[in-house]
Amino acid sequence: MAETTKREVVTGNVIAISSLIFFILLIIHNFIVLDATTVKTLLSLAGQKTTTNSVNQVLNSFRFDGVMYLLAYLSGVIAYWNRHPYLWWFMFAVYISNAFFTLVNLYMVVQAILDVKSVIAILPILIVVIGSLILAAYMLVVSIKRKSTFNR
């Protein structure tokens, strides 16, 4: 078994800590910031009817997707103990897909949050999206430069 280097351990810890932070921020965004009033404002900004049923449908959709990404980000904590190449590429896919998925309607969601809440309420999702893009870029550079995963 190959000896782990300090560089490999540090890279695994960065992924694990970042994933845990993103996990906590996504909980705040999905279950505190996104509520019925925010979704109602989002629907009205989009020119849609704001019935109770439509608000609940959109809120459930956001939360269902959010829970899937919460579990995916939480799996990044495994990088503390196990730095398998499959975990590396799975987390890369999670970071990229969540960032791009969120960027699709980020402007409208941010506008709705700003209309109902304060500027502080948009910070969790912005930190997650920007952090995910930065971490994915770092992971891609490491993979190309080292021709391996976890900075080996």
Coordinates of C-alpha atoms in Angstrom, one line a residue:
M1 CA 0.0 0.0 0.0
A2 CA 1.4 3.4 -1.0
E3 CA 2.3 5.8 1.8
T4 CA 0.1 8.8 2.0
T5 CA 1.8 12.2 1.5
K6 CA 1.0 15.3 3.4
R7 CA -0.2 16.9 0.2
E8 CA -2.7 14.1 -0.3
V9 CA -4.0 14.4 3.3
V10 CA -4.3 18.2 3.1
T11 CA -6.3 17.9 -0.2
G12 CA -8.6 15.3 1.3
N13 CA -9.2 17.5 4.4
V14 CA -9.9 20.5 2.2
I15 CA -12.6 18.5 0.4
A16 CA -14.0 17.1 3.6
I17 CA -14.2 20.5 5.4
S18 CA -15.5 22.3 2.4
S19 CA -18.2 19.7 1.9
L20 CA -19.2 19.9 5.5
I21 CA -19.4 23.7 5.3
F22 CA -21.4 23.6 2.1
F23 CA -23.7 21.0 3.7
I24 CA -24.5 23.4 6.6
L25 CA -25.0 26.3 4.3
L26 CA -27.3 24.4 2.1
I27 CA -29.4 23.4 5.1
I28 CA -29.7 27.1 6.0
H29 CA -30.7 28.0 2.4
N30 CA -33.1 25.1 1.8
F31 CA -34.9 25.1 5.1
I32 CA -34.6 28.6 6.6
V33 CA -34.2 31.0 3.7
L34 CA -36.5 29.3 1.2
D35 CA -39.9 29.4 2.8
A36 CA -43.4 29.9 1.5
T37 CA -43.2 33.7 1.4
T38 CA -39.9 33.6 -0.6
V39 CA -41.4 31.1 -3.1
K40 CA -44.6 33.2 -3.4
T41 CA -42.4 36.2 -4.3
L42 CA -40.4 34.0 -6.7
L43 CA -43.6 32.9 -8.5
S44 CA -44.9 36.4 -8.7
L45 CA -41.6 37.7 -10.2
A46 CA -41.9 34.9 -12.8
G47 CA -45.4 36.0 -13.6
Q48 CA -47.0 32.8 -12.3
K49 CA -50.0 32.3 -10.2
T50 CA -49.3 32.1 -6.5
T51 CA -51.8 29.6 -5.3
T52 CA -51.1 27.6 -2.1
N53 CA -50.7 24.5 -4.2
S54 CA -48.2 26.0 -6.6
V55 CA -46.2 27.5 -3.7
N56 CA -46.1 24.1 -2.0
Q57 CA -45.1 22.3 -5.2
V58 CA -42.2 24.7 -5.9
L59 CA -41.0 24.6 -2.3
N60 CA -41.1 20.8 -2.2
S61 CA -39.2 20.7 -5.5
F62 CA -36.5 23.0 -4.1
R63 CA -36.3 21.0 -0.9
F64 CA -36.2 17.6 -2.7
D65 CA -33.3 18.7 -4.9
G66 CA -31.7 20.3 -1.9
V67 CA -31.9 17.1 0.1
M68 CA -30.2 15.1 -2.7
Y69 CA -27.4 17.7 -2.8
L70 CA -27.2 17.7 1.0
L71 CA -26.5 14.0 1.0
A72 CA -24.0 14.3 -1.8
Y73 CA -22.1 17.1 -0.1
L74 CA -22.2 15.1 3.2
S75 CA -20.5 12.2 1.4
G76 CA -17.5 14.4 0.8
V77 CA -16.7 14.1 4.6
I78 CA -15.5 10.6 3.8
A79 CA -12.4 12.2 2.3
Y80 CA -11.1 12.6 5.9
W81 CA -10.6 8.8 6.1
N82 CA -10.7 7.5 2.5
R83 CA -9.3 9.2 -0.5
H84 CA -10.5 6.9 -3.3
P85 CA -10.4 8.2 -6.9
Y86 CA -14.2 7.4 -7.2
L87 CA -14.9 9.8 -4.3
W88 CA -12.7 12.5 -6.0
W89 CA -14.7 12.3 -9.3
F90 CA -18.0 12.0 -7.5
M91 CA -17.4 15.1 -5.5
F92 CA -16.1 16.9 -8.6
A93 CA -19.5 16.0 -10.3
V94 CA -21.4 17.2 -7.3
Y95 CA -19.6 20.5 -7.1
I96 CA -20.1 21.2 -10.9
S97 CA -23.7 19.9 -11.1
N98 CA -24.9 21.8 -8.1
A99 CA -23.2 25.1 -9.2
F100 CA -24.6 24.9 -12.7
F101 CA -28.1 23.7 -11.5
T102 CA -28.3 26.6 -9.2
L103 CA -26.9 29.1 -11.7
V104 CA -29.9 28.3 -14.0
N105 CA -32.3 30.3 -11.8
L106 CA -30.0 32.0 -9.4
Y107 CA -30.9 35.6 -10.4
M108 CA -34.6 35.0 -9.9
V109 CA -34.1 33.2 -6.5
V110 CA -31.8 35.9 -5.3
Q111 CA -34.3 38.6 -6.3
A112 CA -37.0 36.8 -4.4
I113 CA -34.9 36.4 -1.3
L114 CA -33.8 40.1 -1.4
D115 CA -37.5 41.1 -1.7
V116 CA -38.6 39.1 1.3
K117 CA -35.5 38.9 3.5
S118 CA -32.1 40.7 3.8
V119 CA -28.8 40.6 1.9
I120 CA -27.5 38.2 4.5
A121 CA -30.0 35.6 3.4
I122 CA -28.4 35.2 0.0
L123 CA -24.9 34.5 1.4
P124 CA -25.4 30.8 2.0
I125 CA -26.3 30.0 -1.6
L126 CA -23.7 32.4 -3.1
I127 CA -20.9 30.9 -0.9
V128 CA -21.9 27.3 -1.9
V129 CA -22.1 28.2 -5.7
I130 CA -18.8 30.2 -5.7
G131 CA -17.0 27.7 -3.4
S132 CA -18.2 24.8 -5.5
L133 CA -16.9 26.3 -8.7
I134 CA -13.5 27.2 -7.1
L135 CA -13.2 23.7 -5.6
A136 CA -14.1 22.0 -8.9
A137 CA -11.6 24.2 -10.7
Y138 CA -8.9 23.3 -8.1
M139 CA -9.8 19.6 -8.4
L140 CA -9.5 19.8 -12.2
V141 CA -6.2 21.5 -12.1
V142 CA -4.8 19.0 -9.6
S143 CA -6.0 16.1 -11.8
I144 CA -4.4 17.5 -14.9
K145 CA -1.2 18.6 -13.2
R146 CA -0.6 15.5 -11.1
K147 CA -2.3 13.1 -13.5
S148 CA -3.9 11.6 -10.3
T149 CA -6.5 12.4 -7.7
F150 CA -6.1 13.9 -4.2
N151 CA -2.9 15.7 -5.2
R152 CA -0.9 12.4 -5.1

